[in-house]
Amino acid sequence: MLLDDVPVELPESLSDWDYQMDLPVRQQVRVDVDLVRQATGLPPSAKLTLAMVWTATGSGLKAAGSRVLLPEAGTVTVQLDALLSGNQLGGLLVLETALVLAEYCDSGALASPRRAGSVLWADQRSTRLQGDAALFPMAVVDFSRTQYPEDAGWHMEIGGDLETATMGALLLLVNERKKVVVEALRNAAKPRAVDRVVLSTVHADVARTLVDHALREPDFSLNADYGDESLGATLQALVARLFPEQSVSHLRRRQQQSPIAFATELQHAVRILEED
């Protein structure tokens, strides 16, 4: 992949990634076309293509990055490039490079592949996208054009059930009129001192909203299996991290009986305004 236009090996995880960060990826593959045809029994007329395909578990999306048609013979070095939009990613990003038969081939050896799309070779690599910024989509909008108070800084929208993919269930709307908030979120990977204060405040409020939503969901449980990268799994991870060794039933009682005290406990749990 490319970081600041510098090629680097795909890391195990990207700790400073967020949904506003697009990812440029590049794969170089050296292909001995003659050896491929010899090994597969395919004739020179068979069309061969090298393609890159990406999959993101957080969004459930899968798409082709780029593809290159190979020559009939010889050895070539193929470069595959793609710019992956951050708002389509999340969770585990899997990049697969595959050599495929581009068109139906009715000639060649008896055991040769025939069908278009037959995979002759494949390589797969992955990285986990796990930034310190919000791990869900964000949109900057003018609140005066929405149903929300025009002087509010942000609003967290939550939709779908606990099995819904996190990316499809959560959306943080940021008021474009609040420049300090917009700038802080844009600088989340490398925040200034003022950005850290704003990010801490947004983080605390988003955590409060998500925890409140989880505890008000009658079917929410720390023991349920909602599926990877789902809203339920995201809420489980958040509640377990903020309130370790505390049951959901206990937290629900605290929230219902002493909501103000519970809000203060949540401030403590998220370490609001704590300096690094």
mmCIF file of C-alpha atoms in Angstrom:
data_model
loop_
_atom_site.group_PDB
_atom_site.id
_atom_site.type_symbol
_atom_site.label_atom_id
_atom_site.label_comp_id
_atom_site.label_asym_id
_atom_site.label_seq_id
_atom_site.Cartn_x
_atom_site.Cartn_y
_atom_site.Cartn_z
ATOM 1 C CA MET A 1 0.000 0.000 0.000
ATOM 2 C CA LEU A 2 0.984 3.685 -0.185
ATOM 3 C CA LEU A 3 1.407 5.916 2.869
ATOM 4 C CA ASP A 4 2.188 9.551 2.001
ATOM 5 C CA ASP A 5 2.952 8.275 -1.532
ATOM 6 C CA VAL A 6 5.630 5.925 -0.153
ATOM 7 C CA PRO A 7 5.171 2.174 -0.887
ATOM 8 C CA VAL A 8 5.090 0.066 2.307
ATOM 9 C CA GLU A 9 4.209 -3.521 3.076
ATOM 10 C CA LEU A 10 0.605 -4.010 4.154
ATOM 11 C CA PRO A 11 0.768 -3.924 7.992
ATOM 12 C CA GLU A 12 -1.167 -6.212 10.315
ATOM 13 C CA SER A 13 -3.233 -3.203 11.423
ATOM 14 C CA LEU A 14 -3.601 0.519 10.763
ATOM 15 C CA SER A 15 -3.864 2.176 14.173
ATOM 16 C CA ASP A 16 -4.543 5.701 12.883
ATOM 17 C CA TRP A 17 -7.221 4.809 10.341
ATOM 18 C CA ASP A 18 -10.741 6.268 10.354
ATOM 19 C CA TYR A 19 -13.640 6.374 7.900
ATOM 20 C CA GLN A 20 -12.464 9.671 6.440
ATOM 21 C CA MET A 21 -9.142 8.130 5.399
ATOM 22 C CA ASP A 22 -8.997 6.717 1.861
ATOM 23 C CA LEU A 23 -6.446 3.966 1.269
ATOM 24 C CA PRO A 24 -4.294 3.855 -1.884
ATOM 25 C CA VAL A 25 -3.110 0.283 -2.480
ATOM 26 C CA ARG A 26 -0.627 -1.102 -4.993
ATOM 27 C CA GLN A 27 0.426 -4.632 -5.853
ATOM 28 C CA GLN A 28 3.275 -5.564 -8.201
ATOM 29 C CA VAL A 29 3.315 -9.093 -9.598
ATOM 30 C CA ARG A 30 5.858 -10.655 -11.937
ATOM 31 C CA VAL A 31 4.177 -13.190 -14.219
ATOM 32 C CA ASP A 32 5.862 -15.763 -16.445
ATOM 33 C CA VAL A 33 3.023 -16.150 -18.943
ATOM 34 C CA ASP A 34 4.706 -19.011 -20.812
ATOM 35 C CA LEU A 35 5.068 -20.995 -17.578
ATOM 36 C CA VAL A 36 1.433 -20.331 -16.675
ATOM 37 C CA ARG A 37 0.248 -21.667 -20.029
ATOM 38 C CA GLN A 38 2.532 -24.690 -19.727
ATOM 39 C CA ALA A 39 1.260 -25.492 -16.226
ATOM 40 C CA THR A 40 -2.421 -25.061 -17.097
ATOM 41 C CA GLY A 41 -2.401 -26.401 -20.647
ATOM 42 C CA LEU A 42 -4.007 -23.211 -21.949
ATOM 43 C CA PRO A 43 -3.230 -22.123 -25.539
ATOM 44 C CA PRO A 44 -1.802 -18.676 -26.506
ATOM 45 C CA SER A 45 -5.312 -17.629 -27.563
ATOM 46 C CA ALA A 46 -6.650 -17.961 -23.997
ATOM 47 C CA LYS A 47 -7.142 -14.529 -22.428
ATOM 48 C CA LEU A 48 -5.485 -14.187 -19.003
ATOM 49 C CA THR A 49 -6.170 -11.358 -16.572
ATOM 50 C CA LEU A 50 -4.503 -10.319 -13.331
ATOM 51 C CA ALA A 51 -7.000 -8.672 -10.984
ATOM 52 C CA MET A 52 -7.140 -7.165 -7.516
ATOM 53 C CA VAL A 53 -10.275 -7.602 -5.379
ATOM 54 C CA TRP A 54 -10.898 -6.059 -1.959
ATOM 55 C CA THR A 55 -13.301 -7.075 0.801
ATOM 56 C CA ALA A 56 -14.136 -5.135 3.990
ATOM 57 C CA THR A 57 -15.830 -7.046 6.800
ATOM 58 C CA GLY A 58 -17.000 -3.857 8.505
ATOM 59 C CA SER A 59 -19.152 -2.806 5.566
ATOM 60 C CA GLY A 60 -19.718 -6.214 3.995
ATOM 61 C CA LEU A 61 -18.622 -4.739 0.650
ATOM 62 C CA LYS A 62 -16.535 -6.480 -1.985
ATOM 63 C CA ALA A 63 -15.333 -4.961 -5.256
ATOM 64 C CA ALA A 64 -12.662 -5.131 -7.928
ATOM 65 C CA GLY A 65 -9.753 -2.760 -7.503
ATOM 66 C CA SER A 66 -8.091 -2.974 -10.921
ATOM 67 C CA ARG A 67 -7.379 -5.566 -13.606
ATOM 68 C CA VAL A 68 -4.804 -5.961 -16.382
ATOM 69 C CA LEU A 69 -4.975 -8.212 -19.447
ATOM 70 C CA LEU A 70 -1.745 -10.204 -19.859
ATOM 71 C CA PRO A 71 0.120 -10.685 -23.162
ATOM 72 C CA GLU A 72 0.073 -13.991 -25.036
ATOM 73 C CA ALA A 73 3.660 -14.823 -24.042
ATOM 74 C CA GLY A 74 6.733 -13.615 -22.208
ATOM 75 C CA THR A 75 7.452 -12.442 -18.666
ATOM 76 C CA VAL A 76 5.848 -9.209 -17.468
ATOM 77 C CA THR A 77 5.694 -7.166 -14.276
ATOM 78 C CA VAL A 78 2.155 -5.976 -13.645
ATOM 79 C CA GLN A 79 1.244 -3.106 -11.328
ATOM 80 C CA LEU A 80 -2.275 -3.035 -9.912
ATOM 81 C CA ASP A 81 -3.451 0.210 -8.287
ATOM 82 C CA ALA A 82 -6.660 1.144 -6.496
ATOM 83 C CA LEU A 83 -7.897 3.948 -4.259
ATOM 84 C CA LEU A 84 -10.246 2.524 -1.642
ATOM 85 C CA SER A 85 -12.793 4.985 -0.288
ATOM 86 C CA GLY A 86 -12.695 5.088 3.518
ATOM 87 C CA ASN A 87 -16.475 5.323 3.830
ATOM 88 C CA GLN A 88 -16.750 1.873 2.220
ATOM 89 C CA LEU A 89 -14.266 0.155 4.506
ATOM 90 C CA GLY A 90 -14.018 -0.967 8.145
ATOM 91 C CA GLY A 91 -13.104 -4.054 10.147
ATOM 92 C CA LEU A 92 -10.750 -6.433 8.375
ATOM 93 C CA LEU A 93 -9.633 -5.314 4.923
ATOM 94 C CA VAL A 94 -8.707 -8.256 2.691
ATOM 95 C CA LEU A 95 -6.830 -7.723 -0.588
ATOM 96 C CA GLU A 96 -6.801 -10.632 -3.012
ATOM 97 C CA THR A 97 -4.713 -10.722 -6.191
ATOM 98 C CA ALA A 98 -5.813 -13.379 -8.658
ATOM 99 C CA LEU A 99 -4.771 -14.656 -12.067
ATOM 100 C CA VAL A 100 -7.941 -15.654 -13.898
ATOM 101 C CA LEU A 101 -9.151 -16.897 -17.242
ATOM 102 C CA ALA A 102 -10.802 -13.811 -18.721
ATOM 103 C CA GLU A 103 -12.986 -15.510 -21.361
ATOM 104 C CA TYR A 104 -14.376 -18.951 -22.104
ATOM 105 C CA CYS A 105 -11.742 -21.146 -23.754
ATOM 106 C CA ASP A 106 -12.812 -24.188 -25.786
ATOM 107 C CA SER A 107 -9.306 -25.406 -26.643
ATOM 108 C CA GLY A 108 -6.210 -26.530 -24.772
ATOM 109 C CA ALA A 109 -5.340 -29.632 -22.772
ATOM 110 C CA LEU A 110 -8.100 -31.980 -21.649
ATOM 111 C CA ALA A 111 -7.815 -30.900 -17.995
ATOM 112 C CA SER A 112 -7.406 -27.182 -18.760
ATOM 113 C CA PRO A 113 -9.856 -24.711 -17.196
ATOM 114 C CA ARG A 114 -12.607 -23.618 -19.579
ATOM 115 C CA ARG A 115 -14.944 -21.245 -17.819
ATOM 116 C CA ALA A 116 -14.428 -17.481 -17.698
ATOM 117 C CA GLY A 117 -13.385 -16.427 -14.196
ATOM 118 C CA SER A 118 -11.527 -19.648 -13.408
ATOM 119 C CA VAL A 119 -8.821 -18.809 -10.864
ATOM 120 C CA LEU A 120 -5.374 -20.037 -11.885
ATOM 121 C CA TRP A 121 -3.459 -18.457 -8.984
ATOM 122 C CA ALA A 122 -4.308 -16.231 -6.026
ATOM 123 C CA ASP A 123 -2.561 -14.373 -3.211
ATOM 124 C CA GLN A 124 -4.361 -12.900 -0.208
ATOM 125 C CA ARG A 125 -3.269 -10.305 2.352
ATOM 126 C CA SER A 126 -5.175 -8.444 5.049
ATOM 127 C CA THR A 127 -4.970 -5.598 7.551
ATOM 128 C CA ARG A 128 -7.224 -4.620 10.429
ATOM 129 C CA LEU A 129 -8.517 -1.074 10.336
ATOM 130 C CA GLN A 130 -8.570 0.049 13.966
ATOM 131 C CA GLY A 131 -8.043 3.743 14.444
ATOM 132 C CA ASP A 132 -8.288 5.871 17.582
ATOM 133 C CA ALA A 133 -10.813 8.021 15.735
ATOM 134 C CA ALA A 134 -14.438 6.999 15.485
ATOM 135 C CA LEU A 135 -14.715 3.618 13.771
ATOM 136 C CA PHE A 136 -17.928 4.388 11.909
ATOM 137 C CA PRO A 137 -18.945 6.715 9.082
ATOM 138 C CA MET A 138 -19.071 10.474 9.603
ATOM 139 C CA ALA A 139 -20.674 13.182 7.499
ATOM 140 C CA VAL A 140 -20.215 16.934 7.735
ATOM 141 C CA VAL A 141 -23.511 18.739 7.099
ATOM 142 C CA ASP A 142 -25.126 22.116 7.738
ATOM 143 C CA PHE A 143 -27.447 21.540 10.716
ATOM 144 C CA SER A 144 -29.598 24.480 9.650
ATOM 145 C CA ARG A 145 -30.744 22.270 6.785
ATOM 146 C CA THR A 146 -31.598 19.348 9.065
ATOM 147 C CA GLN A 147 -34.080 18.615 11.838
ATOM 148 C CA TYR A 148 -31.367 19.077 14.478
ATOM 149 C CA PRO A 149 -30.677 22.325 16.386
ATOM 150 C CA GLU A 150 -28.465 24.477 14.182
ATOM 151 C CA ASP A 151 -26.016 25.256 17.013
ATOM 152 C CA ALA A 152 -25.432 21.623 18.017
ATOM 153 C CA GLY A 153 -21.949 20.311 17.316
ATOM 154 C CA TRP A 154 -22.802 16.752 16.298
ATOM 155 C CA HIS A 155 -25.481 14.077 16.361
ATOM 156 C CA MET A 156 -25.140 10.302 16.462
ATOM 157 C CA GLU A 157 -27.663 8.413 14.345
ATOM 158 C CA ILE A 158 -28.299 4.755 15.227
ATOM 159 C CA GLY A 159 -30.428 2.492 13.063
ATOM 160 C CA GLY A 160 -31.049 -1.178 12.435
ATOM 161 C CA ASP A 161 -30.991 -4.068 14.869
ATOM 162 C CA LEU A 162 -28.096 -5.588 16.793
ATOM 163 C CA GLU A 163 -27.165 -7.869 13.863
ATOM 164 C CA THR A 164 -26.817 -4.944 11.431
ATOM 165 C CA ALA A 165 -23.281 -4.170 10.232
ATOM 166 C CA THR A 166 -21.801 -1.352 12.317
ATOM 167 C CA MET A 167 -21.087 0.718 9.230
ATOM 168 C CA GLY A 168 -24.728 0.540 8.162
ATOM 169 C CA ALA A 169 -26.095 1.193 11.639
ATOM 170 C CA LEU A 170 -24.075 4.198 12.835
ATOM 171 C CA LEU A 171 -23.527 7.641 11.376
ATOM 172 C CA LEU A 172 -21.951 10.603 13.160
ATOM 173 C CA LEU A 173 -23.299 13.850 11.732
ATOM 174 C CA VAL A 174 -21.008 16.834 12.349
ATOM 175 C CA ASN A 175 -22.256 20.398 12.049
ATOM 176 C CA GLU A 176 -20.148 22.165 9.412
ATOM 177 C CA ARG A 177 -20.741 25.465 11.261
ATOM 178 C CA LYS A 178 -18.701 24.164 14.207
ATOM 179 C CA LYS A 179 -15.301 24.608 12.601
ATOM 180 C CA VAL A 180 -13.360 23.577 15.718
ATOM 181 C CA VAL A 181 -15.164 20.208 15.739
ATOM 182 C CA VAL A 182 -14.745 19.647 12.001
ATOM 183 C CA GLU A 183 -11.023 20.442 12.168
ATOM 184 C CA ALA A 184 -10.484 18.201 15.197
ATOM 185 C CA LEU A 185 -12.067 15.228 13.437
ATOM 186 C CA ARG A 186 -10.061 15.877 10.293
ATOM 187 C CA ASN A 187 -6.880 15.967 12.377
ATOM 188 C CA ALA A 188 -7.769 12.844 14.377
ATOM 189 C CA ALA A 189 -4.718 10.930 13.118
ATOM 190 C CA LYS A 190 -2.348 13.738 14.219
ATOM 191 C CA PRO A 191 -4.306 15.940 16.638
ATOM 192 C CA ARG A 192 -3.149 19.275 18.021
ATOM 193 C CA ALA A 193 -3.686 20.156 21.686
ATOM 194 C CA VAL A 194 -7.027 21.842 20.962
ATOM 195 C CA ASP A 195 -8.063 18.888 18.792
ATOM 196 C CA ARG A 196 -7.445 16.456 21.661
ATOM 197 C CA VAL A 197 -9.846 18.377 23.902
ATOM 198 C CA VAL A 198 -12.574 18.366 21.245
ATOM 199 C CA LEU A 199 -11.995 14.718 20.330
ATOM 200 C CA SER A 200 -12.162 13.691 23.981
ATOM 201 C CA THR A 201 -15.482 15.503 24.377
ATOM 202 C CA VAL A 202 -16.942 13.977 21.214
ATOM 203 C CA HIS A 203 -15.632 10.550 22.215
ATOM 204 C CA ALA A 204 -17.283 10.796 25.636
ATOM 205 C CA ASP A 205 -20.616 11.916 24.197
ATOM 206 C CA VAL A 206 -20.632 9.229 21.501
ATOM 207 C CA ALA A 207 -19.751 6.583 24.110
ATOM 208 C CA ARG A 208 -22.594 7.820 26.345
ATOM 209 C CA THR A 209 -25.025 7.631 23.413
ATOM 210 C CA LEU A 210 -23.944 4.121 22.437
ATOM 211 C CA VAL A 211 -23.959 2.775 25.985
ATOM 212 C CA ASP A 212 -27.382 4.315 26.575
ATOM 213 C CA HIS A 213 -28.657 2.699 23.371
ATOM 214 C CA ALA A 214 -27.228 -0.692 24.345
ATOM 215 C CA LEU A 215 -28.765 -0.659 27.813
ATOM 216 C CA ARG A 216 -32.160 0.374 26.447
ATOM 217 C CA GLU A 217 -32.158 -2.534 23.993
ATOM 218 C CA PRO A 218 -34.007 -5.360 25.811
ATOM 219 C CA ASP A 219 -32.244 -8.036 23.732
ATOM 220 C CA PHE A 220 -28.720 -6.695 24.322
ATOM 221 C CA SER A 221 -26.427 -9.107 26.168
ATOM 222 C CA LEU A 222 -22.681 -9.459 26.574
ATOM 223 C CA ASN A 223 -23.003 -13.203 25.930
ATOM 224 C CA ALA A 224 -24.971 -13.099 22.668
ATOM 225 C CA ASP A 225 -23.380 -13.773 19.281
ATOM 226 C CA TYR A 226 -24.369 -10.948 16.951
ATOM 227 C CA GLY A 227 -21.750 -11.658 14.285
ATOM 228 C CA ASP A 228 -18.433 -10.035 13.468
ATOM 229 C CA GLU A 229 -18.426 -6.279 12.784
ATOM 230 C CA SER A 230 -22.111 -5.995 13.778
ATOM 231 C CA LEU A 231 -23.675 -3.242 15.860
ATOM 232 C CA GLY A 232 -24.239 -5.707 18.685
ATOM 233 C CA ALA A 233 -20.592 -6.794 18.671
ATOM 234 C CA THR A 234 -19.460 -3.153 18.640
ATOM 235 C CA LEU A 235 -21.672 -2.342 21.626
ATOM 236 C CA GLN A 236 -20.463 -5.460 23.452
ATOM 237 C CA ALA A 237 -16.831 -4.435 22.993
ATOM 238 C CA LEU A 238 -17.542 -0.875 24.155
ATOM 239 C CA VAL A 239 -19.535 -1.837 27.255
ATOM 240 C CA ALA A 240 -17.042 -4.551 28.240
ATOM 241 C CA ARG A 241 -14.122 -2.115 27.891
ATOM 242 C CA LEU A 242 -15.746 0.736 29.797
ATOM 243 C CA PHE A 243 -17.321 -1.394 32.525
ATOM 244 C CA PRO A 244 -15.232 -4.565 32.911
ATOM 245 C CA GLU A 245 -16.620 -7.309 35.143
ATOM 246 C CA GLN A 246 -20.007 -5.574 35.435
ATOM 247 C CA SER A 247 -23.155 -7.264 34.173
ATOM 248 C CA VAL A 248 -25.635 -5.636 31.813
ATOM 249 C CA SER A 249 -28.417 -6.057 34.378
ATOM 250 C CA HIS A 250 -26.337 -4.179 36.985
ATOM 251 C CA LEU A 251 -25.585 -1.372 34.546
ATOM 252 C CA ARG A 252 -29.246 -1.104 33.574
ATOM 253 C CA ARG A 253 -30.209 -0.719 37.226
ATOM 254 C CA ARG A 254 -27.561 1.965 37.750
ATOM 255 C CA GLN A 255 -28.752 3.829 34.657
ATOM 256 C CA GLN A 256 -32.411 3.681 35.691
ATOM 257 C CA GLN A 257 -32.014 4.381 39.411
ATOM 258 C CA SER A 258 -29.247 7.014 39.312
ATOM 259 C CA PRO A 259 -28.941 8.379 35.747
ATOM 260 C CA ILE A 260 -26.904 11.439 36.784
ATOM 261 C CA ALA A 261 -24.424 9.403 38.830
ATOM 262 C CA PHE A 262 -24.222 6.855 36.004
ATOM 263 C CA ALA A 263 -23.364 9.636 33.537
ATOM 264 C CA THR A 264 -20.494 10.686 35.813
ATOM 265 C CA GLU A 265 -19.278 7.083 36.013
ATOM 266 C CA LEU A 266 -19.249 7.004 32.216
ATOM 267 C CA GLN A 267 -17.144 10.186 32.132
ATOM 268 C CA HIS A 268 -14.646 8.414 34.393
ATOM 269 C CA ALA A 269 -14.709 5.272 32.235
ATOM 270 C CA VAL A 270 -13.922 7.104 28.992
ATOM 271 C CA ARG A 271 -11.283 9.257 30.744
ATOM 272 C CA ILE A 272 -12.729 12.481 29.398
ATOM 273 C CA LEU A 273 -10.225 15.320 28.952
ATOM 274 C CA GLU A 274 -7.395 13.151 30.235
ATOM 275 C CA GLU A 275 -4.005 14.231 28.870
ATOM 276 C CA ASP A 276 -1.668 11.726 27.234
#
